[in-house]
Amino acid sequence: MNEARLFFLKRTAVLFLICCALFLLGNGLFSLSDPDEVFYSLTAHEMAAKNEWATPLIFGQPQFEKPPLTYWLLEVAFKTWGESPFTARLFPAVFATLGVMAVYFLGLMGFKDERKAFLSAVVLSTCAFYAGMGKTVFTDMIFSVMVLYAFTLFVVGFTNRHRQGIGFIGFYVFCALATLTKSPLGLVVPQAAVILFLLYQRQINFLKTWWVVIGTLVYLAIALPWYVYIYKKFGNAFIHEFFYNDHWRRLLVAEHRGNDHWFFYPMTMIAGLFPWSLFLFAAGVDLFKRLKSSVTVIDYLALSWIFAVLMVFQVAHSKLASYILPLFPALALITGNFLGNCLSQVQQRKKVQNLLIASFTVLAVLGIAVMAGHKAYRHYVSSLLPMYFLSGSLIALSGLGITLAFKERFQLALYVLALSLAPIFLTAFMVRTDLEGYVSSHEASEYIPQRSLGEMTVLTSKANARGIRYYTGQDIAVVDYSGKPFFSPHPVPILDTTGKIIHVLESQRVTFGVIRKTAYQDILKNCADRFHVSLLRVIGYDYIIRIEALPAGRHGIFGVK
């Protein structure tokens, strides 16, 4: 084995170990969170229970919010290794790892520089947003990696015309898989980026090949059958929910109004790349300065990639940080290229030194803020020791990094910066029992005595409706006097009047509820004259209550925490 190949294998092994540590370690310690992780897991659970592979199900009914690929992967994981938080998060972690490897390979092809490729992969794997999404059950990581592999195969065909066929076929295969993961945006985003890239390169004629026609047919053969099948089976109900409600309506209406600002995605890009945020900003400035001189194929592709994603998602009023996850590999490539240039050019060494000192200073300030803000989180954690550990670790890393920067040991300082997420993740593990009740319905669900009461409708709030259904298996009814429906309709009763709540309470001997404070207060205010309402416990934001009919002449409010 020659030296270059051995070096490649060593770097690949290092990246793999980083990915295992960040994306897999501890995934079974946290229960699945509300509302999204339980949404995907509940759908896969119900599909697996009925051995259903084509039609996504939730609350026993078809749901068309997302295509089936993510559910298929979850279903395979559940049937193969059993159902648990770890198996639910397994495939997002696997795809996050595949994404890091693809960035390394893409960097090798585009930069022709092993160090730049490796730094790009390190930046991607250790940035906060990508690492966090690699540990979370969403469609977005799988979708993003499919898009990344589509670009990677395109570059294979573009840079080596003898492999043009492989490049185009692979491009359209991964576009099809992205379409089965999220939506036809799996074709729109990569196709738009490729067209922008070829226009920049003045090589739009590259698309004038039969491979495009063949690739399109391959795309249709993979992506279209599921859409046709679901349309034939459910008709306009599928069209209205999937294309109108979940796509067109999100373009016009903000599901999360607090995110509907022009700066939301730019801020997500900068904050999400922590601890590399300052390097990203510097890399962007550097790239625009050299647009007419030393720009690589990957630079042009990354710019096209970023513009295409932002063009699609920036105009929509419904904005979520996860929507722009597909552009983070491009940000990592731009940042890795910049870091490689700084390390190899003597005139750039002062710049990288200043950026390192500034980045570690930010880290130190964050550590001091954690220490100073103990009053803010004292209510949420039983011990402040984990927070002191986090504060001390960040400050210690900052001191080590600044020392290395002053000694001009820049590459080692960069690797120390890459360790920034380690104490944050370790602290999360240390406080998981304190915080889990705020993000998951699992602990609250254990107060529902399923076996002794048999079939029962459990009262919930909208925020935890999916979680209570997932963890208890019981029918649910949502207490919400506002009467506001779910953004994507769910086949569950919305109890928006006292009469509807009383009807449910009278239909069963005992009723349990896992509800939020407002719903609890509404029930006390409107139902306590007829029912005995016991507060069993408050866990996180969830109020666990037990309700039964009140004998005549007795007052019905009893609280036990």
mmCIF file of C-alpha atoms in Angstrom, residues 192-384:
data_model
loop_
_atom_site.group_PDB
_atom_site.id
_atom_site.type_symbol
_atom_site.label_atom_id
_atom_site.label_comp_id
_atom_site.label_asym_id
_atom_site.label_seq_id
_atom_site.Cartn_x
_atom_site.Cartn_y
_atom_site.Cartn_z
ATOM 1 C CA ALA A 192 -31.095 24.923 -9.751
ATOM 2 C CA ALA A 193 -27.610 24.830 -8.202
ATOM 3 C CA VAL A 194 -26.165 22.904 -11.137
ATOM 4 C CA ILE A 195 -27.666 25.357 -13.647
ATOM 5 C CA LEU A 196 -26.295 28.331 -11.703
ATOM 6 C CA PHE A 197 -22.895 26.659 -11.523
ATOM 7 C CA LEU A 198 -22.782 25.960 -15.264
ATOM 8 C CA LEU A 199 -23.877 29.516 -16.021
ATOM 9 C CA TYR A 200 -21.005 30.800 -13.844
ATOM 10 C CA GLN A 201 -18.654 28.489 -15.709
ATOM 11 C CA ARG A 202 -20.209 29.418 -19.080
ATOM 12 C CA GLN A 203 -20.601 25.713 -19.758
ATOM 13 C CA ILE A 204 -24.369 25.347 -19.874
ATOM 14 C CA ASN A 205 -23.900 23.184 -22.960
ATOM 15 C CA PHE A 206 -22.651 20.504 -20.603
ATOM 16 C CA LEU A 207 -26.323 19.632 -20.125
ATOM 17 C CA LYS A 208 -26.771 18.947 -23.842
ATOM 18 C CA THR A 209 -26.264 15.231 -23.550
ATOM 19 C CA TRP A 210 -28.412 12.136 -23.699
ATOM 20 C CA TRP A 211 -27.278 11.354 -20.176
ATOM 21 C CA VAL A 212 -29.603 14.114 -18.930
ATOM 22 C CA VAL A 213 -32.546 12.437 -20.661
ATOM 23 C CA ILE A 214 -31.565 9.018 -19.333
ATOM 24 C CA GLY A 215 -30.987 10.436 -15.845
ATOM 25 C CA THR A 216 -34.399 12.128 -15.892
ATOM 26 C CA LEU A 217 -36.043 8.824 -16.794
ATOM 27 C CA VAL A 218 -34.156 7.133 -13.955
ATOM 28 C CA TYR A 219 -35.340 9.890 -11.608
ATOM 29 C CA LEU A 220 -38.959 9.391 -12.663
ATOM 30 C CA ALA A 221 -38.670 5.605 -12.385
ATOM 31 C CA ILE A 222 -37.490 5.889 -8.756
ATOM 32 C CA ALA A 223 -39.401 8.902 -7.438
ATOM 33 C CA LEU A 224 -42.703 8.857 -9.307
ATOM 34 C CA PRO A 225 -44.289 5.459 -8.427
ATOM 35 C CA TRP A 226 -44.964 6.304 -4.783
ATOM 36 C CA TYR A 227 -46.571 9.657 -5.676
ATOM 37 C CA VAL A 228 -48.719 8.008 -8.364
ATOM 38 C CA TYR A 229 -49.751 5.200 -6.018
ATOM 39 C CA ILE A 230 -50.744 7.568 -3.200
ATOM 40 C CA TYR A 231 -52.615 9.855 -5.613
ATOM 41 C CA LYS A 232 -54.572 6.947 -7.079
ATOM 42 C CA LYS A 233 -55.431 5.694 -3.601
ATOM 43 C CA PHE A 234 -56.294 9.006 -1.921
ATOM 44 C CA GLY A 235 -56.852 11.444 -4.783
ATOM 45 C CA ASN A 236 -57.336 15.118 -3.946
ATOM 46 C CA ALA A 237 -56.868 14.517 -0.215
ATOM 47 C CA PHE A 238 -53.189 13.785 -0.929
ATOM 48 C CA ILE A 239 -52.813 16.680 -3.379
ATOM 49 C CA HIS A 240 -54.395 19.159 -0.965
ATOM 50 C CA GLU A 241 -52.385 18.113 2.083
ATOM 51 C CA PHE A 242 -48.991 17.432 0.507
ATOM 52 C CA PHE A 243 -48.738 20.028 -2.242
ATOM 53 C CA TYR A 244 -51.056 22.777 -0.988
ATOM 54 C CA ASN A 245 -50.944 22.652 2.822
ATOM 55 C CA ASP A 246 -47.383 21.441 3.373
ATOM 56 C CA HIS A 247 -45.718 23.327 0.511
ATOM 57 C CA TRP A 248 -47.721 26.135 -1.091
ATOM 58 C CA ARG A 249 -49.318 27.264 2.179
ATOM 59 C CA ARG A 250 -45.942 27.291 3.948
ATOM 60 C CA LEU A 251 -44.747 29.602 1.190
ATOM 61 C CA LEU A 252 -47.514 32.080 2.019
ATOM 62 C CA VAL A 253 -48.149 31.605 5.748
ATOM 63 C CA ALA A 254 -45.647 31.561 8.604
ATOM 64 C CA GLU A 255 -46.102 28.449 10.731
ATOM 65 C CA HIS A 256 -43.598 29.902 13.244
ATOM 66 C CA ARG A 257 -44.094 33.665 13.074
ATOM 67 C CA GLY A 258 -41.072 34.465 15.201
ATOM 68 C CA ASN A 259 -38.816 33.053 12.466
ATOM 69 C CA ASP A 260 -40.341 35.019 9.601
ATOM 70 C CA HIS A 261 -37.563 37.580 9.155
ATOM 71 C CA TRP A 262 -35.121 38.106 6.295
ATOM 72 C CA PHE A 263 -32.143 37.674 8.645
ATOM 73 C CA PHE A 264 -33.292 34.337 10.115
ATOM 74 C CA TYR A 265 -31.387 32.118 7.684
ATOM 75 C CA PRO A 266 -28.197 34.240 7.553
ATOM 76 C CA MET A 267 -28.085 34.179 11.366
ATOM 77 C CA THR A 268 -28.738 30.423 11.331
ATOM 78 C CA MET A 269 -25.788 29.933 8.976
ATOM 79 C CA ILE A 270 -23.435 31.937 11.174
ATOM 80 C CA ALA A 271 -24.593 30.611 14.545
ATOM 81 C CA GLY A 272 -25.053 27.069 13.254
ATOM 82 C CA LEU A 273 -21.421 26.813 12.170
ATOM 83 C CA PHE A 274 -20.205 27.503 15.741
ATOM 84 C CA PRO A 275 -17.341 27.279 16.703
ATOM 85 C CA TRP A 276 -16.248 28.092 13.138
ATOM 86 C CA SER A 277 -18.528 31.128 12.727
ATOM 87 C CA LEU A 278 -15.777 33.763 12.537
ATOM 88 C CA PHE A 279 -13.833 31.652 10.057
ATOM 89 C CA LEU A 280 -16.966 31.332 7.904
ATOM 90 C CA PHE A 281 -17.378 35.100 7.852
ATOM 91 C CA ALA A 282 -13.715 35.585 6.936
ATOM 92 C CA ALA A 283 -13.932 32.832 4.316
ATOM 93 C CA GLY A 284 -16.912 34.520 2.684
ATOM 94 C CA VAL A 285 -15.095 37.856 2.492
ATOM 95 C CA ASP A 286 -11.999 36.143 1.099
ATOM 96 C CA LEU A 287 -13.993 34.236 -1.515
ATOM 97 C CA PHE A 288 -15.690 37.337 -2.904
ATOM 98 C CA LYS A 289 -12.320 39.113 -3.086
ATOM 99 C CA ARG A 290 -10.857 36.397 -5.300
ATOM 100 C CA LEU A 291 -13.915 35.638 -7.461
ATOM 101 C CA LYS A 292 -12.064 36.810 -10.585
ATOM 102 C CA SER A 293 -8.749 35.149 -9.801
ATOM 103 C CA SER A 294 -8.132 31.941 -7.855
ATOM 104 C CA VAL A 295 -11.582 30.374 -7.619
ATOM 105 C CA THR A 296 -11.880 26.581 -7.713
ATOM 106 C CA VAL A 297 -14.625 24.417 -9.144
ATOM 107 C CA ILE A 298 -15.805 23.682 -5.603
ATOM 108 C CA ASP A 299 -15.934 27.402 -4.776
ATOM 109 C CA TYR A 300 -18.280 28.023 -7.696
ATOM 110 C CA LEU A 301 -20.344 24.960 -6.866
ATOM 111 C CA ALA A 302 -20.595 25.950 -3.188
ATOM 112 C CA LEU A 303 -21.780 29.453 -4.082
ATOM 113 C CA SER A 304 -24.365 28.061 -6.491
ATOM 114 C CA TRP A 305 -25.399 25.536 -3.876
ATOM 115 C CA ILE A 306 -25.922 28.202 -1.205
ATOM 116 C CA PHE A 307 -27.797 30.549 -3.545
ATOM 117 C CA ALA A 308 -30.087 27.762 -4.751
ATOM 118 C CA VAL A 309 -31.052 26.718 -1.213
ATOM 119 C CA LEU A 310 -31.640 30.310 -0.124
ATOM 120 C CA MET A 311 -33.633 31.134 -3.269
ATOM 121 C CA VAL A 312 -36.002 28.281 -2.509
ATOM 122 C CA PHE A 313 -36.412 28.744 1.248
ATOM 123 C CA GLN A 314 -35.822 32.453 1.859
ATOM 124 C CA VAL A 315 -38.980 33.513 0.020
ATOM 125 C CA ALA A 316 -41.192 31.178 2.091
ATOM 126 C CA HIS A 317 -42.825 32.712 5.165
ATOM 127 C CA SER A 318 -42.601 29.423 7.068
ATOM 128 C CA LYS A 319 -38.981 29.257 8.138
ATOM 129 C CA LEU A 320 -37.209 26.633 10.217
ATOM 130 C CA ALA A 321 -33.462 26.334 10.797
ATOM 131 C CA SER A 322 -33.504 22.712 9.617
ATOM 132 C CA TYR A 323 -34.731 23.738 6.159
ATOM 133 C CA ILE A 324 -31.304 25.131 5.218
ATOM 134 C CA LEU A 325 -29.280 22.215 6.559
ATOM 135 C CA PRO A 326 -28.534 21.201 2.916
ATOM 136 C CA LEU A 327 -26.231 24.220 2.484
ATOM 137 C CA PHE A 328 -24.016 23.466 5.500
ATOM 138 C CA PRO A 329 -21.700 21.132 3.524
ATOM 139 C CA ALA A 330 -21.134 24.050 1.142
ATOM 140 C CA LEU A 331 -20.324 26.361 4.063
ATOM 141 C CA ALA A 332 -17.876 23.751 5.375
ATOM 142 C CA LEU A 333 -16.131 23.495 2.008
ATOM 143 C CA ILE A 334 -15.723 27.276 1.761
ATOM 144 C CA THR A 335 -14.393 27.423 5.322
ATOM 145 C CA GLY A 336 -12.072 24.442 4.851
ATOM 146 C CA ASN A 337 -10.624 25.977 1.689
ATOM 147 C CA PHE A 338 -9.989 29.242 3.525
ATOM 148 C CA LEU A 339 -8.299 27.455 6.441
ATOM 149 C CA GLY A 340 -6.085 25.480 4.061
ATOM 150 C CA ASN A 341 -5.005 28.656 2.273
ATOM 151 C CA CYS A 342 -4.251 30.415 5.551
ATOM 152 C CA LEU A 343 -2.121 27.550 6.836
ATOM 153 C CA SER A 344 -0.123 27.243 3.615
ATOM 154 C CA GLN A 345 0.510 30.935 2.930
ATOM 155 C CA VAL A 346 2.958 32.813 5.130
ATOM 156 C CA GLN A 347 1.250 36.169 4.529
ATOM 157 C CA GLN A 348 -2.023 34.745 5.882
ATOM 158 C CA ARG A 349 -0.621 33.475 9.183
ATOM 159 C CA LYS A 350 -1.361 36.679 11.077
ATOM 160 C CA LYS A 351 -4.970 36.503 9.873
ATOM 161 C CA VAL A 352 -5.500 32.930 11.080
ATOM 162 C CA GLN A 353 -3.823 33.815 14.393
ATOM 163 C CA ASN A 354 -6.218 36.724 14.949
ATOM 164 C CA LEU A 355 -9.236 34.592 14.012
ATOM 165 C CA LEU A 356 -8.162 31.832 16.377
ATOM 166 C CA ILE A 357 -7.670 34.275 19.249
ATOM 167 C CA ALA A 358 -11.061 35.860 18.534
ATOM 168 C CA SER A 359 -12.801 32.465 18.320
ATOM 169 C CA PHE A 360 -11.299 31.259 21.577
ATOM 170 C CA THR A 361 -12.181 34.573 23.206
ATOM 171 C CA VAL A 362 -15.812 34.010 22.188
ATOM 172 C CA LEU A 363 -15.556 30.531 23.712
ATOM 173 C CA ALA A 364 -14.165 31.982 26.943
ATOM 174 C CA VAL A 365 -16.937 34.588 27.086
ATOM 175 C CA LEU A 366 -19.461 31.781 26.618
ATOM 176 C CA GLY A 367 -17.856 29.894 29.509
ATOM 177 C CA ILE A 368 -18.012 32.980 31.735
ATOM 178 C CA ALA A 369 -21.647 33.564 30.736
ATOM 179 C CA VAL A 370 -22.511 29.981 31.741
ATOM 180 C CA MET A 371 -20.921 30.597 35.135
ATOM 181 C CA ALA A 372 -22.588 33.990 35.584
ATOM 182 C CA GLY A 373 -26.020 32.826 34.478
ATOM 183 C CA HIS A 374 -26.518 30.197 37.168
ATOM 184 C CA LYS A 375 -29.709 31.894 38.415
ATOM 185 C CA ALA A 376 -31.346 31.441 35.012
ATOM 186 C CA TYR A 377 -31.063 27.657 34.954
ATOM 187 C CA ARG A 378 -31.096 26.874 38.696
ATOM 188 C CA HIS A 379 -34.834 26.145 38.307
ATOM 189 C CA TYR A 380 -34.168 23.504 35.634
ATOM 190 C CA VAL A 381 -31.266 21.495 37.069
ATOM 191 C CA SER A 382 -30.878 19.756 40.418
ATOM 192 C CA SER A 383 -27.143 20.476 40.652
ATOM 193 C CA LEU A 384 -25.001 23.263 39.279
#
